[in-house]
PDB file of C-alpha atoms in Angstrom:
ATOM      1  CA  MET F 245     105.471  83.860  92.263  1.00  0.00           C
ATOM      2  CA  ILE F 246     106.847  83.441  95.792  1.00  0.00           C
ATOM      3  CA  ARG F 247     107.586  87.167  95.963  1.00  0.00           C
ATOM      4  CA  SER F 248     103.983  87.982  95.022  1.00  0.00           C
ATOM      5  CA  ILE F 249     102.653  85.636  97.692  1.00  0.00           C
ATOM      6  CA  LEU F 250     104.911  87.205 100.313  1.00  0.00           C
ATOM      7  CA  LEU F 251     103.863  90.694  99.281  1.00  0.00           C
ATOM      8  CA  SER F 252     100.215  89.707  99.497  1.00  0.00           C
ATOM      9  CA  ALA F 253     100.708  88.224 102.953  1.00  0.00           C
ATOM     10  CA  PHE F 254     102.463  91.381 104.114  1.00  0.00           C
ATOM     11  CA  PHE F 255      99.754  93.729 102.904  1.00  0.00           C
ATOM     12  CA  MET F 256      96.974  91.526 104.263  1.00  0.00           C
ATOM     13  CA  THR F 257      98.373  91.876 107.783  1.00  0.00           C
ATOM     14  CA  SER F 258      99.692  95.416 107.525  1.00  0.00           C
ATOM     15  CA  GLY F 259      96.278  97.042 107.845  1.00  0.00           C
ATOM     16  CA  THR F 260      95.788  95.457 111.251  1.00  0.00           C
ATOM     17  CA  ILE F 261      99.279  96.467 112.369  1.00  0.00           C
ATOM     18  CA  PHE F 262      99.008 100.018 111.093  1.00  0.00           C
ATOM     19  CA  SER F 263      95.521 100.489 112.560  1.00  0.00           C
ATOM     20  CA  GLN F 264      97.164 100.589 115.976  1.00  0.00           C
ATOM     21  CA  ASN F 265      98.526 104.019 115.007  1.00  0.00           C
ATOM     22  CA  LEU F 266      95.131 105.306 113.879  1.00  0.00           C
ATOM     23  CA  LYS F 267      92.915 107.235 116.260  1.00  0.00           C
ATOM     24  CA  THR F 268      89.123 107.087 116.145  1.00  0.00           C
ATOM     25  CA  VAL F 269      87.455 110.445 115.602  1.00  0.00           C
ATOM     26  CA  SER F 270      83.707 110.586 116.235  1.00  0.00           C
ATOM     27  CA  TYR F 271      81.599 113.250 114.546  1.00  0.00           C
ATOM     28  CA  GLN F 272      77.960 113.779 113.582  1.00  0.00           C
ATOM     29  CA  ASP F 273      75.629 114.137 110.641  1.00  0.00           C
ATOM     30  CA  GLY F 274      72.552 115.265 112.493  1.00  0.00           C
ATOM     31  CA  SER F 275      71.637 112.403 114.825  1.00  0.00           C
ATOM     32  CA  GLN F 276      73.868 109.925 112.983  1.00  0.00           C
ATOM     33  CA  LYS F 277      77.176 109.196 114.681  1.00  0.00           C
ATOM     34  CA  LEU F 278      80.150 108.730 112.354  1.00  0.00           C
ATOM     35  CA  ASN F 279      83.487 107.163 113.327  1.00  0.00           C
ATOM     36  CA  GLY F 280      86.459 108.073 111.161  1.00  0.00           C
ATOM     37  CA  LEU F 281      90.145 107.332 111.678  1.00  0.00           C
ATOM     38  CA  VAL F 282      93.045 109.775 111.643  1.00  0.00           C
ATOM     39  CA  THR F 283      96.789 109.184 111.512  1.00  0.00           C
ATOM     40  CA  SER F 284      99.047 109.736 114.520  1.00  0.00           C
ATOM     41  CA  ASN F 285     100.497 112.993 113.115  1.00  0.00           C
ATOM     42  CA  ALA F 286      97.142 114.725 113.643  1.00  0.00           C
ATOM     43  CA  GLY F 287      97.504 118.225 115.041  1.00  0.00           C
ATOM     44  CA  LYS F 288     100.506 119.157 112.946  1.00  0.00           C
ATOM     45  CA  LYS F 289     100.131 121.659 110.110  1.00  0.00           C
ATOM     46  CA  LEU F 290     100.598 119.376 107.100  1.00  0.00           C
ATOM     47  CA  PRO F 291      98.958 118.656 103.762  1.00  0.00           C
ATOM     48  CA  GLY F 292      95.995 116.320 104.194  1.00  0.00           C
ATOM     49  CA  VAL F 293      94.476 113.404 102.323  1.00  0.00           C
ATOM     50  CA  LEU F 294      90.933 112.213 102.870  1.00  0.00           C
ATOM     51  CA  ILE F 295      90.488 108.494 102.160  1.00  0.00           C
ATOM     52  CA  LEU F 296      87.096 107.224 101.025  1.00  0.00           C
ATOM     53  CA  PRO F 297      86.879 103.465 101.624  1.00  0.00           C
ATOM     54  CA  ALA F 298      85.281 100.763  99.491  1.00  0.00           C
ATOM     55  CA  TRP F 299      81.676  99.603  99.716  1.00  0.00           C
ATOM     56  CA  LYS F 300      81.965  97.679 102.991  1.00  0.00           C
ATOM     57  CA  GLY F 301      83.284 100.687 104.897  1.00  0.00           C
ATOM     58  CA  ILE F 302      86.651 101.257 106.554  1.00  0.00           C
ATOM     59  CA  ASP F 303      88.895  98.301 105.721  1.00  0.00           C
ATOM     60  CA  ASP F 304      92.534  97.215 105.786  1.00  0.00           C
ATOM     61  CA  GLU F 305      93.263  98.691 102.366  1.00  0.00           C
ATOM     62  CA  ALA F 306      92.179 102.133 103.575  1.00  0.00           C
ATOM     63  CA  LYS F 307      94.158 101.737 106.810  1.00  0.00           C
ATOM     64  CA  THR F 308      97.293 100.673 104.948  1.00  0.00           C
ATOM     65  CA  ALA F 309      96.943 103.660 102.625  1.00  0.00           C
ATOM     66  CA  ALA F 310      96.597 105.988 105.624  1.00  0.00           C
ATOM     67  CA  ALA F 311      99.752 104.605 107.212  1.00  0.00           C
ATOM     68  CA  ASP F 312     101.732 104.999 103.999  1.00  0.00           C
ATOM     69  CA  LEU F 313     100.442 108.534 103.479  1.00  0.00           C
ATOM     70  CA  GLU F 314     101.573 109.443 106.996  1.00  0.00           C
ATOM     71  CA  LYS F 315     105.067 108.235 106.115  1.00  0.00           C
ATOM     72  CA  GLN F 316     104.935 110.500 103.067  1.00  0.00           C
ATOM     73  CA  GLY F 317     104.230 113.535 105.254  1.00  0.00           C
ATOM     74  CA  TYR F 318     100.451 113.794 105.000  1.00  0.00           C
ATOM     75  CA  ILE F 319      97.761 113.763 107.643  1.00  0.00           C
ATOM     76  CA  ALA F 320      95.309 111.101 106.476  1.00  0.00           C
ATOM     77  CA  PHE F 321      91.692 110.784 107.589  1.00  0.00           C
ATOM     78  CA  ILE F 322      89.536 107.792 106.668  1.00  0.00           C
ATOM     79  CA  ALA F 323      85.913 108.841 106.292  1.00  0.00           C
ATOM     80  CA  ASP F 324      82.980 106.948 107.735  1.00  0.00           C
ATOM     81  CA  ILE F 325      80.291 107.325 105.088  1.00  0.00           C
ATOM     82  CA  TYR F 326      77.667 104.943 106.453  1.00  0.00           C
ATOM     83  CA  GLY F 327      77.715 105.740 110.166  1.00  0.00           C
ATOM     84  CA  GLU F 328      77.608 103.723 113.346  1.00  0.00           C
ATOM     85  CA  GLY F 329      75.165 100.840 113.152  1.00  0.00           C
ATOM     86  CA  ASN F 330      74.995 100.889 109.352  1.00  0.00           C
ATOM     87  CA  ILE F 331      78.210  99.112 108.324  1.00  0.00           C
ATOM     88  CA  PRO F 332      77.479  96.388 105.723  1.00  0.00           C
ATOM     89  CA  THR F 333      78.234  92.801 106.723  1.00  0.00           C
ATOM     90  CA  ASP F 334      78.088  91.148 103.296  1.00  0.00           C
ATOM     91  CA  ASN F 335      78.120  91.970  99.592  1.00  0.00           C
ATOM     92  CA  ALA F 336      74.339  92.220  99.336  1.00  0.00           C
ATOM     93  CA  SER F 337      74.027  94.785 102.118  1.00  0.00           C
ATOM     94  CA  ALA F 338      77.094  96.646 100.812  1.00  0.00           C
ATOM     95  CA  ALA F 339      75.569  96.870  97.339  1.00  0.00           C
ATOM     96  CA  LYS F 340      72.286  98.164  98.780  1.00  0.00           C
ATOM     97  CA  THR F 341      73.892 100.759 101.055  1.00  0.00           C
ATOM     98  CA  ALA F 342      76.454 101.960  98.527  1.00  0.00           C
ATOM     99  CA  GLY F 343      73.706 102.059  95.905  1.00  0.00           C
ATOM    100  CA  PHE F 344      71.724 104.471  98.071  1.00  0.00           C
ATOM    101  CA  TYR F 345      74.600 106.962  98.162  1.00  0.00           C
ATOM    102  CA  LYS F 346      75.381 106.551  94.478  1.00  0.00           C
ATOM    103  CA  LYS F 347      71.782 107.484  93.711  1.00  0.00           C
ATOM    104  CA  ASP F 348      71.516 110.212  96.357  1.00  0.00           C
ATOM    105  CA  TYR F 349      74.822 111.810  95.435  1.00  0.00           C
ATOM    106  CA  ALA F 350      74.018 114.958  97.439  1.00  0.00           C
ATOM    107  CA  ALA F 351      73.904 112.868 100.635  1.00  0.00           C
ATOM    108  CA  TYR F 352      77.212 111.269  99.632  1.00  0.00           C
ATOM    109  CA  GLN F 353      78.786 114.651  98.994  1.00  0.00           C
ATOM    110  CA  LYS F 354      77.566 115.863 102.389  1.00  0.00           C
ATOM    111  CA  ARG F 355      79.155 112.924 104.231  1.00  0.00           C
ATOM    112  CA  ILE F 356      82.411 113.548 102.367  1.00  0.00           C
ATOM    113  CA  SER F 357      82.247 117.253 103.240  1.00  0.00           C
ATOM    114  CA  LEU F 358      81.769 116.438 106.931  1.00  0.00           C
ATOM    115  CA  ALA F 359      84.834 114.188 106.841  1.00  0.00           C
ATOM    116  CA  LEU F 360      86.826 116.965 105.160  1.00  0.00           C
ATOM    117  CA  GLU F 361      86.004 119.247 108.063  1.00  0.00           C
ATOM    118  CA  GLN F 362      87.342 116.643 110.482  1.00  0.00           C
ATOM    119  CA  LEU F 363      90.550 116.381 108.459  1.00  0.00           C
ATOM    120  CA  LYS F 364      90.998 120.154 108.737  1.00  0.00           C
ATOM    121  CA  LYS F 365      90.236 120.102 112.465  1.00  0.00           C
ATOM    122  CA  ASN F 366      93.016 117.558 112.839  1.00  0.00           C
ATOM    123  CA  GLY F 367      95.618 119.865 111.359  1.00  0.00           C
ATOM    124  CA  ALA F 368      95.436 119.571 107.578  1.00  0.00           C
ATOM    125  CA  VAL F 369      96.252 122.824 105.781  1.00  0.00           C
ATOM    126  CA  SER F 370      92.965 123.865 104.197  1.00  0.00           C
ATOM    127  CA  ASP F 371      94.370 124.708 100.756  1.00  0.00           C
ATOM    128  CA  LYS F 372      96.511 121.561 100.576  1.00  0.00           C
ATOM    129  CA  ILE F 373      93.963 118.743 100.712  1.00  0.00           C
ATOM    130  CA  ALA F 374      93.201 115.924  98.300  1.00  0.00           C
ATOM    131  CA  ILE F 375      90.775 113.006  98.255  1.00  0.00           C
ATOM    132  CA  ILE F 376      91.496 109.433  97.229  1.00  0.00           C
ATOM    133  CA  GLY F 377      88.908 106.685  97.092  1.00  0.00           C
ATOM    134  CA  TYR F 378      88.696 102.972  96.405  1.00  0.00           C
ATOM    135  CA  CYS F 379      85.811 101.312  94.543  1.00  0.00           C
ATOM    136  CA  PHE F 380      82.676 102.975  96.007  1.00  0.00           C
ATOM    137  CA  GLY F 381      85.088 105.512  97.465  1.00  0.00           C
ATOM    138  CA  GLY F 382      86.439 106.142  93.975  1.00  0.00           C
ATOM    139  CA  THR F 383      82.924 107.123  92.984  1.00  0.00           C
ATOM    140  CA  GLY F 384      82.938 109.482  95.956  1.00  0.00           C
ATOM    141  CA  ALA F 385      86.198 111.033  94.812  1.00  0.00           C
ATOM    142  CA  LEU F 386      84.589 111.940  91.489  1.00  0.00           C
ATOM    143  CA  GLU F 387      81.456 113.176  93.275  1.00  0.00           C
ATOM    144  CA  SER F 388      83.686 115.446  95.356  1.00  0.00           C
ATOM    145  CA  ALA F 389      84.916 117.090  92.158  1.00  0.00           C
ATOM    146  CA  ARG F 390      81.399 117.278  90.733  1.00  0.00           C
ATOM    147  CA  GLY F 391      80.167 118.787  93.998  1.00  0.00           C
ATOM    148  CA  LYS F 392      82.909 121.426  93.906  1.00  0.00           C
ATOM    149  CA  LEU F 393      84.230 120.475  97.331  1.00  0.00           C
ATOM    150  CA  PRO F 394      87.251 122.610  98.289  1.00  0.00           C
ATOM    151  CA  VAL F 395      90.095 120.216  97.478  1.00  0.00           C
ATOM    152  CA  ALA F 396      93.092 120.481  95.180  1.00  0.00           C
ATOM    153  CA  GLY F 397      92.607 117.109  93.530  1.00  0.00           C
ATOM    154  CA  VAL F 398      90.937 113.708  93.640  1.00  0.00           C
ATOM    155  CA  VAL F 399      92.038 110.182  92.790  1.00  0.00           C
ATOM    156  CA  SER F 400      89.459 107.556  91.829  1.00  0.00           C
ATOM    157  CA  ILE F 401      90.975 104.076  92.235  1.00  0.00           C
ATOM    158  CA  HIS F 402      88.911 101.414  90.397  1.00  0.00           C
ATOM    159  CA  GLY F 403      85.841 103.520  91.105  1.00  0.00           C
ATOM    160  CA  SER F 404      82.495 103.439  89.350  1.00  0.00           C
ATOM    161  CA  ILE F 405      82.915 106.276  86.880  1.00  0.00           C
ATOM    162  CA  GLY F 406      79.413 106.355  85.432  1.00  0.00           C
ATOM    163  CA  LYS F 407      77.032 109.239  86.079  1.00  0.00           C
ATOM    164  CA  ASP F 408      73.301 109.620  85.520  1.00  0.00           C
ATOM    165  CA  GLN F 409      73.205 111.266  82.108  1.00  0.00           C
ATOM    166  CA  SER F 410      70.283 113.436  83.157  1.00  0.00           C
ATOM    167  CA  ARG F 411      72.753 115.369  85.294  1.00  0.00           C
ATOM    168  CA  PRO F 412      74.369 118.213  83.365  1.00  0.00           C
ATOM    169  CA  ASN F 413      78.113 118.385  82.859  1.00  0.00           C
ATOM    170  CA  GLU F 414      79.437 121.351  84.816  1.00  0.00           C
ATOM    171  CA  THR F 415      82.729 123.193  85.197  1.00  0.00           C
ATOM    172  CA  ILE F 416      85.244 121.205  87.251  1.00  0.00           C
ATOM    173  CA  SER F 417      88.167 123.059  88.798  1.00  0.00           C
ATOM    174  CA  THR F 418      89.529 120.108  90.803  1.00  0.00           C
ATOM    175  CA  LYS F 419      92.408 118.152  89.287  1.00  0.00           C
ATOM    176  CA  ILE F 420      91.403 114.552  88.600  1.00  0.00           C
ATOM    177  CA  LEU F 421      93.290 111.274  88.332  1.00  0.00           C
ATOM    178  CA  VAL F 422      91.328 108.130  87.455  1.00  0.00           C
ATOM    179  CA  GLU F 423      93.091 104.778  87.921  1.00  0.00           C
ATOM    180  CA  ASN F 424      91.105 102.348  85.817  1.00  0.00           C
ATOM    181  CA  PRO F 425      91.671  98.569  85.576  1.00  0.00           C
ATOM    182  CA  ALA F 426      91.496  97.466  81.943  1.00  0.00           C
ATOM    183  CA  GLU F 427      89.327  94.426  82.699  1.00  0.00           C
ATOM    184  CA  ASP F 428      86.851  96.076  85.072  1.00  0.00           C
ATOM    185  CA  LYS F 429      83.493  94.690  83.943  1.00  0.00           C
ATOM    186  CA  SER F 430      81.643  97.276  86.018  1.00  0.00           C
ATOM    187  CA  VAL F 431      82.914 100.038  83.724  1.00  0.00           C
ATOM    188  CA  THR F 432      81.279 100.080  80.305  1.00  0.00           C
ATOM    189  CA  PRO F 433      82.717 101.759  77.204  1.00  0.00           C
ATOM    190  CA  GLU F 434      79.827 104.232  77.478  1.00  0.00           C
ATOM    191  CA  ASP F 435      80.820 105.084  81.072  1.00  0.00           C
ATOM    192  CA  TYR F 436      84.402 105.627  79.971  1.00  0.00           C
ATOM    193  CA  ASN F 437      83.510 107.832  77.018  1.00  0.00           C
ATOM    194  CA  ASN F 438      80.925 109.790  78.995  1.00  0.00           C
ATOM    195  CA  LEU F 439      83.489 110.516  81.702  1.00  0.00           C
ATOM    196  CA  ILE F 440      85.932 111.886  79.149  1.00  0.00           C
ATOM    197  CA  LYS F 441      83.188 114.065  77.685  1.00  0.00           C
ATOM    198  CA  GLU F 442      82.235 115.249  81.174  1.00  0.00           C
ATOM    199  CA  MET F 443      85.835 116.171  81.967  1.00  0.00           C
ATOM    200  CA  ASN F 444      86.297 117.967  78.666  1.00  0.00           C
ATOM    201  CA  ASP F 445      82.955 119.780  78.922  1.00  0.00           C
ATOM    202  CA  GLY F 446      83.978 120.863  82.419  1.00  0.00           C
ATOM    203  CA  LYS F 447      87.392 122.064  81.183  1.00  0.00           C
ATOM    204  CA  ALA F 448      88.971 119.896  83.877  1.00  0.00           C
ATOM    205  CA  ASP F 449      92.615 119.029  84.412  1.00  0.00           C
ATOM    206  CA  TRP F 450      92.175 115.257  84.118  1.00  0.00           C
ATOM    207  CA  GLN F 451      94.100 112.069  83.508  1.00  0.00           C
ATOM    208  CA  ILE F 452      93.059 108.428  83.153  1.00  0.00           C
ATOM    209  CA  ILE F 453      95.614 105.660  83.621  1.00  0.00           C
ATOM    210  CA  THR F 454      94.505 102.190  82.561  1.00  0.00           C
ATOM    211  CA  TYR F 455      96.209  99.152  84.071  1.00  0.00           C
ATOM    212  CA  ALA F 456      96.675  96.052  81.920  1.00  0.00           C
ATOM    213  CA  ASN F 457      95.652  92.569  83.080  1.00  0.00           C
ATOM    214  CA  SER F 458      93.721  94.078  85.969  1.00  0.00           C
ATOM    215  CA  LYS F 459      90.190  93.368  87.131  1.00  0.00           C
ATOM    216  CA  HIS F 460      88.022  95.528  89.378  1.00  0.00           C
ATOM    217  CA  THR F 461      89.687  95.331  92.824  1.00  0.00           C
ATOM    218  CA  PHE F 462      93.230  94.962  91.530  1.00  0.00           C
ATOM    219  CA  THR F 463      94.778  97.027  94.355  1.00  0.00           C
ATOM    220  CA  ASP F 464      93.305  95.042  97.255  1.00  0.00           C
ATOM    221  CA  PRO F 465      95.606  92.253  98.558  1.00  0.00           C
ATOM    222  CA  LYS F 466      92.585  90.419  99.968  1.00  0.00           C
ATOM    223  CA  SER F 467      90.863  90.264  96.590  1.00  0.00           C
ATOM    224  CA  ALA F 468      91.160  87.483  94.033  1.00  0.00           C
ATOM    225  CA  ASP F 469      91.656  90.311  91.517  1.00  0.00           C
ATOM    226  CA  TYR F 470      94.829  91.530  93.236  1.00  0.00           C
ATOM    227  CA  ASN F 471      97.642  92.349  90.818  1.00  0.00           C
ATOM    228  CA  PRO F 472     100.695  93.295  92.928  1.00  0.00           C
ATOM    229  CA  VAL F 473     102.663  94.765  90.020  1.00  0.00           C
ATOM    230  CA  MET F 474      99.858  97.019  88.846  1.00  0.00           C
ATOM    231  CA  ALA F 475      98.807  97.837  92.414  1.00  0.00           C
ATOM    232  CA  LYS F 476     102.305  99.136  93.131  1.00  0.00           C
ATOM    233  CA  ARG F 477     102.305 101.183  89.946  1.00  0.00           C
ATOM    234  CA  ALA F 478      98.905 102.648  90.789  1.00  0.00           C
ATOM    235  CA  TRP F 479     100.044 103.643  94.274  1.00  0.00           C
ATOM    236  CA  ASN F 480     103.187 105.259  92.882  1.00  0.00           C
ATOM    237  CA  HIS F 481     101.021 107.190  90.424  1.00  0.00           C
ATOM    238  CA  THR F 482      98.830 108.293  93.345  1.00  0.00           C
ATOM    239  CA  LEU F 483     101.842 109.526  95.319  1.00  0.00           C
ATOM    240  CA  LEU F 484     103.236 111.366  92.298  1.00  0.00           C
ATOM    241  CA  PHE F 485      99.909 113.119  91.768  1.00  0.00           C
ATOM    242  CA  LEU F 486      99.615 114.069  95.441  1.00  0.00           C
ATOM    243  CA  LYS F 487     103.155 115.425  95.494  1.00  0.00           C
ATOM    244  CA  GLU F 488     102.421 117.580  92.473  1.00  0.00           C
ATOM    245  CA  ILE F 489      99.256 119.163  93.854  1.00  0.00           C
ATOM    246  CA  LEU F 490      99.979 119.329  97.586  1.00  0.00           C
ATOM    247  CA  LYS F 491     103.709 119.989  98.020  1.00  0.00           C
TER     248      LYS F 491
END
């Protein structure tokens, strides 16, 4: 119990500490200014990982992931999906803003694509890039595969895996890892089964790992759902997947 509390305290402060090594990169989507973050190894020719943050925008969990990925030898770039002046301040505004991009998936895919270009401009080797995403960002990771963005693989971490069933299932060439908490009430059995059908119809290379005793935001130390044991396992699974496809 004490060890879990100490681990939680460490991770809750680590994002702030690690953010000091992240550099702001400003870019545009038309007239909308976007402000992403890149790791301090930018400019080197290394494999790259694009991080798609949760529904409130760039947060400590994304920053901590970026710092760890840098230690693993990757250039990490945290995407700004919403843009300057549009960052949600509470759950209601986050749900509304994230909901817009979930519905207008083409706009979401475009913002992800723009962030990918920034990752490449900052040194990532173009054929050695992956995307990971948390929560709303996990949805974006799957949308990246559906949109055929040029990445080797995607990881959806407690993302919303449902898709409008009016959209056809298409061929998916991107490797996919879905990290799904067993007690995530936002994922219905229909969502789960439809995703499997979508992956199989698309002849995808896919894997779903389900984590026991875990609710929706089980990887976030600031969440009441945080499960340090399963969070560590999920991160190790992420690193194993990235090593396989990028190194």
